Short mmCIF file of C-alpha atoms in Angstrom, two decimals:
data_model
loop_
_atom_site.label_atom_id
_atom_site.label_comp_id
_atom_site.label_asym_id
_atom_site.label_seq_id
_atom_site.Cartn_x
_atom_site.Cartn_y
_atom_site.Cartn_z
CA MET A 1 -36.59 4.46 43.01
CA ASN A 2 -37.42 0.60 43.24
CA LYS A 3 -41.15 -0.50 42.96
CA ILE A 4 -42.98 -1.21 46.09
CA THR A 5 -44.44 -4.63 46.52
CA THR A 6 -44.26 -5.76 50.01
CA ILE A 7 -44.94 -4.67 53.10
CA GLU A 8 -41.38 -5.17 53.95
CA ASP A 9 -40.46 -2.63 51.31
CA VAL A 10 -42.38 -0.23 53.05
CA LYS A 11 -40.69 -0.92 56.47
CA ALA A 12 -37.50 -0.72 54.85
CA LEU A 13 -38.41 2.84 53.71
CA ILE A 14 -39.20 3.94 57.45
CA ALA A 15 -36.07 2.16 59.04
CA ALA A 16 -33.81 4.03 56.33
CA GLY A 17 -35.68 7.33 57.03
CA VAL A 18 -36.32 7.75 53.31
CA GLU A 19 -37.31 11.50 53.09
CA GLU A 20 -40.18 12.64 50.93
CA ASN A 21 -38.97 13.74 47.21
CA THR A 22 -40.06 14.27 43.99
CA THR A 23 -41.20 10.79 43.32
CA ILE A 24 -42.31 9.47 47.19
CA GLU A 25 -45.08 11.06 49.21
CA TYR A 26 -46.30 9.68 52.61
CA LYS A 27 -50.02 10.01 53.73
CA SER A 28 -51.05 8.82 57.33
CA GLY A 29 -54.93 8.37 56.27
CA ILE A 30 -57.63 9.00 53.95
CA ASN A 31 -60.62 10.54 54.48
CA ILE A 32 -62.97 9.97 51.79
CA ALA A 33 -66.28 11.40 53.26
CA ASP A 34 -64.66 14.83 53.05
CA ALA A 35 -64.73 16.45 49.55
CA LYS A 36 -61.97 18.75 50.09
CA TRP A 37 -59.98 15.78 50.69
CA LYS A 38 -60.79 14.21 47.70
CA GLY A 39 -59.76 17.22 45.85
CA GLU A 40 -56.43 17.06 47.77
CA MET A 41 -56.22 13.20 46.68
CA ALA A 42 -56.45 14.46 43.12
CA LYS A 43 -54.05 17.19 43.67
CA ASP A 44 -51.39 14.78 44.94
CA VAL A 45 -51.73 12.06 42.35
CA SER A 46 -52.23 14.38 39.28
CA ALA A 47 -49.11 16.52 40.28
CA MET A 48 -47.03 13.39 40.48
CA ALA A 49 -47.90 12.42 36.89
CA ASN A 50 -47.35 15.71 35.57
CA ALA A 51 -43.90 15.54 37.07
CA ASN A 52 -41.57 12.56 37.31
CA GLY A 53 -44.16 9.95 38.32
CA GLY A 54 -43.73 8.07 41.48
CA VAL A 55 -45.53 6.47 44.56
CA ILE A 56 -47.80 7.71 47.10
CA ILE A 57 -47.99 5.54 50.25
CA TYR A 58 -51.11 5.84 52.30
CA GLY A 59 -50.95 4.30 55.86
CA VAL A 60 -47.43 5.99 56.74
CA LYS A 61 -47.08 8.80 59.27
CA GLU A 62 -44.44 11.42 59.33
CA PHE A 63 -42.55 12.74 62.35
CA ASP A 64 -44.22 15.49 63.83
CA GLU A 65 -41.03 17.81 64.64
CA LYS A 66 -40.62 20.52 62.05
CA ASP A 67 -37.31 19.40 61.07
CA LYS A 68 -38.47 15.81 60.39
CA ARG A 69 -41.80 16.36 59.04
CA HIS A 70 -40.86 14.57 55.74
CA ILE A 71 -39.47 11.64 57.13
CA PRO A 72 -41.66 8.39 57.79
CA SER A 73 -42.09 7.55 61.35
CA GLN A 74 -44.34 4.64 61.53
CA ILE A 75 -47.25 2.68 59.95
CA THR A 76 -50.73 3.73 60.39
CA PRO A 77 -52.82 0.91 58.89
CA LEU A 78 -56.01 2.04 56.98
CA ASP A 79 -59.16 -0.22 57.45
CA THR A 80 -60.36 -1.91 54.26
CA THR A 81 -63.83 -2.03 55.71
CA LYS A 82 -63.92 1.83 55.52
CA ILE A 83 -61.69 2.56 52.56
CA SER A 84 -61.57 -0.01 49.61
CA LYS A 85 -59.22 -0.09 46.69
CA GLU A 86 -61.89 0.36 44.42
CA THR A 87 -62.91 3.51 46.37
CA ILE A 88 -59.74 5.11 45.94
CA ALA A 89 -59.64 4.37 41.98
CA GLN A 90 -63.09 5.94 41.77
CA VAL A 91 -62.16 9.06 43.68
CA ILE A 92 -58.94 9.38 41.40
CA SER A 93 -60.46 8.70 38.06
CA SER A 94 -63.58 11.11 38.50
CA ASN A 95 -61.40 14.08 39.56
CA ILE A 96 -58.53 13.88 37.53
CA SER A 97 -58.96 14.46 33.34
CA PRO A 98 -57.71 13.07 31.45
CA LYS A 99 -57.40 9.45 33.09
CA ILE A 100 -53.93 8.43 34.17
CA LYS A 101 -52.89 5.46 31.93
CA GLY A 102 -51.07 2.99 33.76
CA LEU A 103 -51.70 4.07 37.46
CA GLU A 104 -51.84 1.04 39.79
CA ILE A 105 -53.16 0.75 43.46
CA ASN A 106 -52.03 -2.04 45.53
CA CYS A 107 -53.04 -3.05 48.95
CA LEU A 108 -50.51 -4.29 51.25
CA VAL A 109 -51.71 -6.09 54.72
CA VAL A 110 -49.69 -4.98 57.52
CA ASP A 111 -49.95 -8.15 59.72
CA VAL A 112 -51.79 -11.64 58.59
CA SER A 113 -53.36 -11.79 61.77
CA LYS A 114 -55.35 -8.69 60.81
CA PRO A 115 -56.10 -8.74 57.07
CA ASN A 116 -58.37 -5.54 57.13
CA GLU A 117 -55.49 -3.55 58.07
CA VAL A 118 -53.37 -2.17 55.34
CA VAL A 119 -51.21 0.23 53.48
CA TYR A 120 -52.21 1.49 50.21
CA ILE A 121 -49.52 1.92 47.38
CA ILE A 122 -50.52 4.37 44.63
CA THR A 123 -47.87 3.81 41.64
CA ILE A 124 -48.14 6.82 39.21
CA PRO A 125 -46.17 6.59 35.87
CA GLN A 126 -44.95 9.84 34.31
CA SER A 127 -47.51 11.18 31.97
CA SER A 128 -47.25 12.18 28.32
CA THR A 129 -49.78 14.83 28.55
CA ALA A 130 -51.12 17.33 31.54
CA HIS A 131 -53.54 16.37 33.89
CA GLN A 132 -56.18 18.61 35.26
CA ASN A 133 -57.54 18.64 38.72
CA LEU A 134 -61.39 18.91 38.08
CA LYS A 135 -62.00 19.93 41.53
CA THR A 136 -60.15 23.29 41.25
CA LYS A 137 -59.62 23.15 37.47
CA GLN A 138 -56.03 23.64 37.92
CA TYR A 139 -52.92 22.05 36.87
CA HIS A 140 -50.34 20.82 39.27
CA LYS A 141 -46.92 19.64 39.77
CA ARG A 142 -44.70 18.01 42.33
CA TYR A 143 -41.43 19.94 43.27
CA SER A 144 -39.52 17.99 45.83
CA THR A 145 -41.57 17.98 48.73
CA THR A 146 -44.27 20.50 47.67
CA VAL A 147 -47.13 20.73 45.19
CA ASP A 148 -47.83 23.94 43.36
CA SER A 149 -49.79 25.15 40.56
CA MET A 150 -48.16 24.99 37.31
CA GLU A 151 -47.16 28.17 34.92
CA ASP A 152 -48.56 28.16 31.37
CA TYR A 153 -44.78 27.20 30.12
CA GLU A 154 -44.86 24.11 32.24
CA ILE A 155 -48.22 22.89 31.23
CA ARG A 156 -46.68 23.53 27.24
CA ASP A 157 -43.63 21.42 28.28
CA ILE A 158 -45.60 18.62 29.41
CA MET A 159 -47.77 18.64 26.31
CA ASN A 160 -44.42 18.54 24.19
CA ARG A 161 -43.72 14.95 25.44
CA ASN A 162 -46.04 13.77 22.66
CA VAL A 163 -44.25 15.80 20.14
CA HIS A 164 -40.29 15.42 21.17
CA PRO A 165 -38.97 11.96 22.30
CA ASP A 166 -38.35 11.51 25.99
CA ILE A 167 -34.87 9.92 26.39
CA THR A 168 -32.93 9.23 29.70
CA LEU A 169 -29.55 7.52 29.99
CA ASP A 170 -29.12 4.38 32.35
CA PHE A 171 -25.91 3.03 33.49
CA GLU A 172 -24.35 -0.17 34.46
CA LEU A 173 -20.97 -1.88 34.87
CA ARG A 174 -20.54 -5.33 33.18
CA GLN A 175 -17.77 -7.80 32.90
CA ILE A 176 -17.40 -9.00 29.52
CA THR A 177 -14.98 -11.00 27.05
CA LYS A 178 -12.77 -9.17 24.90
CA GLN A 179 -10.99 -10.37 21.92
CA GLU A 180 -7.91 -8.74 20.84
CA LEU A 181 -5.77 -9.18 18.08
CA TYR A 182 -1.71 -9.73 18.91
CA TRP A 183 0.67 -10.15 16.12
CA ILE A 184 3.40 -12.83 17.23
CA GLN A 185 7.02 -12.73 16.06
CA PRO A 186 8.68 -15.75 16.18
CA THR A 187 12.23 -16.33 18.16
CA TYR A 188 15.10 -16.04 15.77
CA ASN A 189 17.04 -19.31 15.50
CA PRO A 190 20.65 -19.48 13.90
CA LEU A 191 20.11 -23.10 13.06
CA TYR A 192 17.06 -22.40 10.76
CA GLY A 193 18.29 -18.67 9.35
CA SER A 194 15.66 -16.11 9.08
CA PRO A 195 12.79 -16.32 11.48
CA LEU A 196 9.18 -17.20 10.10
CA PRO A 197 7.17 -13.89 9.49
CA ALA A 198 5.08 -12.63 12.50
CA HIS A 199 1.58 -14.39 12.69
CA PRO A 200 -1.85 -13.16 14.23
CA GLN A 201 -3.03 -14.66 17.47
CA ILE A 202 -6.51 -13.72 19.15
CA VAL A 203 -6.25 -13.57 22.95
CA GLN A 204 -9.46 -13.24 25.04
CA ARG A 205 -9.41 -11.32 28.43
CA ALA A 206 -12.15 -10.20 30.70
CA ILE A 207 -12.78 -6.60 31.21
CA LEU A 208 -15.12 -4.40 33.06
CA VAL A 209 -17.08 -2.07 30.95
CA LEU A 210 -19.62 0.95 31.85
CA ASN A 211 -22.27 0.88 29.85
CA CYS A 212 -24.13 4.17 29.04
CA ILE A 213 -27.79 3.06 27.77
CA PRO A 214 -30.02 5.72 26.12
CA ARG A 215 -33.68 4.61 26.77
CA ASN A 216 -36.88 6.30 25.40
CA ILE A 217 -39.36 6.65 28.29
CA GLY A 218 -41.60 8.74 26.24
CA THR A 219 -44.12 7.86 23.21
CA VAL A 220 -42.37 9.43 20.18
CA VAL A 221 -39.50 7.77 18.12
CA ALA A 222 -36.19 9.24 18.87
CA GLU A 223 -33.82 9.70 15.56
CA HIS A 224 -30.98 11.68 16.71
CA VAL A 225 -29.60 11.19 20.19
CA HIS A 226 -26.46 12.82 21.17
CA TYR A 227 -24.92 12.81 24.94
CA PHE A 228 -21.93 13.61 26.95
CA VAL A 229 -20.59 11.59 29.88
CA LYS A 230 -17.98 13.11 32.19
CA LEU A 231 -16.33 10.82 34.71
CA PRO A 232 -13.01 10.46 36.69
CA GLU A 233 -10.19 10.24 34.41
CA ASN A 234 -8.44 7.65 36.70
CA ILE A 235 -11.08 5.06 35.99
CA VAL A 236 -10.65 5.24 32.48
CA ALA A 237 -8.60 2.53 30.47
CA ILE A 238 -6.58 3.66 27.49
CA GLY A 239 -8.29 2.98 24.06
CA GLN A 240 -11.65 3.94 24.34
CA GLU A 241 -14.47 3.62 21.28
CA PHE A 242 -16.15 6.74 22.50
CA ASP A 243 -15.01 10.25 21.11
CA ILE A 244 -13.05 11.92 23.94
CA ALA A 245 -14.55 15.60 24.02
CA GLU A 246 -12.37 17.06 26.50
CA VAL A 247 -10.17 15.87 29.51
CA LYS A 248 -9.57 18.72 32.40
CA ASP A 249 -9.31 18.79 36.15
CA GLY A 250 -8.91 15.28 36.31
CA PHE A 251 -12.03 14.48 34.72
CA VAL A 252 -12.85 13.10 30.90
CA THR A 253 -15.62 14.04 29.02
CA MET A 254 -16.80 11.52 26.13
CA ARG A 255 -19.53 11.90 23.63
CA ARG A 256 -21.76 9.33 21.99
CA GLU A 257 -24.49 9.33 19.04
CA ASN A 258 -26.83 6.66 18.20
CA LEU A 259 -24.93 5.45 15.24
CA TYR A 260 -23.86 2.21 14.09
CA CYS A 261 -21.37 0.65 11.56
CA ASP A 262 -22.06 -2.57 10.09
CA ILE A 263 -19.59 -5.43 9.76
CA LEU A 264 -19.22 -5.83 6.13
CA GLU A 265 -19.14 -8.91 4.07
CA GLY A 266 -15.44 -10.43 3.63
CA SER A 267 -14.50 -9.35 7.35
CA THR A 268 -12.16 -11.82 9.14
CA PRO A 269 -11.17 -11.74 12.88
CA THR A 270 -7.68 -10.36 11.67
CA ASN A 271 -9.33 -7.87 9.25
CA ILE A 272 -12.59 -6.18 10.18
CA LYS A 273 -14.29 -3.82 7.87
CA TYR A 274 -16.96 -1.66 8.84
CA GLY A 275 -19.57 0.16 6.88
CA LEU A 276 -20.68 4.02 7.02
CA PRO A 277 -22.05 5.01 10.08
CA ARG A 278 -25.98 4.76 10.10
CA ILE A 279 -28.53 6.07 12.42
CA VAL A 280 -30.41 3.50 14.71
CA PRO A 281 -33.85 4.85 15.61
CA ILE A 282 -34.97 4.36 19.36
CA LEU A 283 -38.54 3.31 19.78
CA PRO A 284 -40.71 3.97 22.76
CA GLY A 285 -39.88 1.66 25.49
CA MET A 286 -36.80 0.49 23.96
CA THR A 287 -33.11 1.19 24.38
CA GLY A 288 -30.62 2.37 21.90
CA VAL A 289 -27.16 1.67 20.66
CA HIS A 290 -24.58 1.94 23.39
CA LYS A 291 -20.80 1.16 23.66
CA GLY A 292 -19.39 0.44 26.74
CA ILE A 293 -16.45 2.62 28.46
CA ILE A 294 -13.55 0.31 29.32
CA ILE A 295 -12.78 0.86 33.03
CA HIS A 296 -9.06 0.82 34.33
CA PRO A 297 -8.31 -2.86 35.73
CA ASN A 298 -7.10 -0.99 38.95
CA ALA A 299 -9.96 1.65 39.35
CA ASN A 300 -11.59 2.21 42.84
CA LEU A 301 -15.09 1.73 42.06
CA ASN A 302 -16.18 2.76 45.79
CA GLN A 303 -15.17 6.50 45.08
CA ASP A 304 -17.95 8.78 46.51
CA VAL A 305 -17.44 10.80 43.20
CA GLU A 306 -20.21 11.54 40.59
CA ILE A 307 -20.48 10.78 36.90
CA SER A 308 -22.64 13.63 35.30
CA TRP A 309 -24.40 13.49 31.76
CA CYS A 310 -26.44 15.56 29.42
CA LEU A 311 -28.18 14.31 26.45
CA ASN A 312 -29.89 15.71 23.23
CA ALA A 313 -32.39 14.42 21.08
CA ASP A 314 -34.46 15.76 18.14
CA GLY A 315 -35.60 18.97 19.43
CA ALA A 316 -36.41 18.22 22.93
CA SER A 317 -35.23 20.02 25.92
CA VAL A 318 -31.69 19.08 27.03
CA LYS A 319 -31.61 16.39 29.82
CA SER A 320 -29.05 16.02 32.45
CA GLY A 321 -28.21 14.21 35.26
CA LYS A 322 -25.67 12.75 37.97
CA ILE A 323 -25.06 9.27 39.68
CA LYS A 324 -22.55 8.29 42.27
CA LEU A 325 -20.21 5.79 41.18
CA LYS A 326 -20.57 3.60 44.02
CA ASP A 327 -24.32 3.39 43.20
CA ILE A 328 -23.97 1.92 39.52
CA PRO A 329 -25.32 -1.50 39.69
CA ARG A 330 -23.34 -4.30 38.54
CA LYS A 331 -24.44 -6.74 36.13
#
């Protein structure tokens, strides 16, 4: 989800009825005086770090009805004279081990005429190690709208974030200018005899491409990355630089690796020579080699269909995901 930086962002979540999920949680208030409540805060924050990261919003009440209890209903401001940003930070740091790197606490004023009435936003990054709740000596993880104790294998999986690379796949639609080579055959003229030989001509045209971008969100360098992308066949143009793995039931599956071929010295626009493929490692925080999938010029990009993907990287667990075609951002 997008980062929450203003009170308008909070109001937009309420207006849209954005339900709690793995990466967002609403809390109507804070009771720091209650030792049990401190343990609950430590559990909620560590659970989100142990899962996918996300945000906890303090100062937003959910509906009371059972079928709507995970949907925000209204802002219930907190008083900075009773609970400060520094106090929240101290409770979190003293009750979670190890401390969560990159955690942010922001204070959003609800009404400028009442500067003490605020909503607190705690932004929690996905961690590269498992965090323990020191109040209970347990490890917790967020699953959708609930928080549960972790199994041993889940703790090991999180610890492996420091052993194996953590790669995800981003998508964007981008219009680019593509150069294409055509051979032009002169028209035969009986006055001059045989026509001249065909000559090359470079033509530029605008095309739309779907970029599939591997991104290293972990702390380990990725050497080998291999992924598959499955999308509707009717939106794909002919002539792709991806390897087609399968065409079935109206969908085409394409595969890609983090390989790159250098253009060799002596190449010309009409005669491009490539070297042997070489692996391009993906450093932490960086993106890898990506080639765009050319989109058919008549494709309907507002289709309510999903693009699915799966990815392998250096012994890490297989990752997969889905995104709706209409939700892919245009650049």
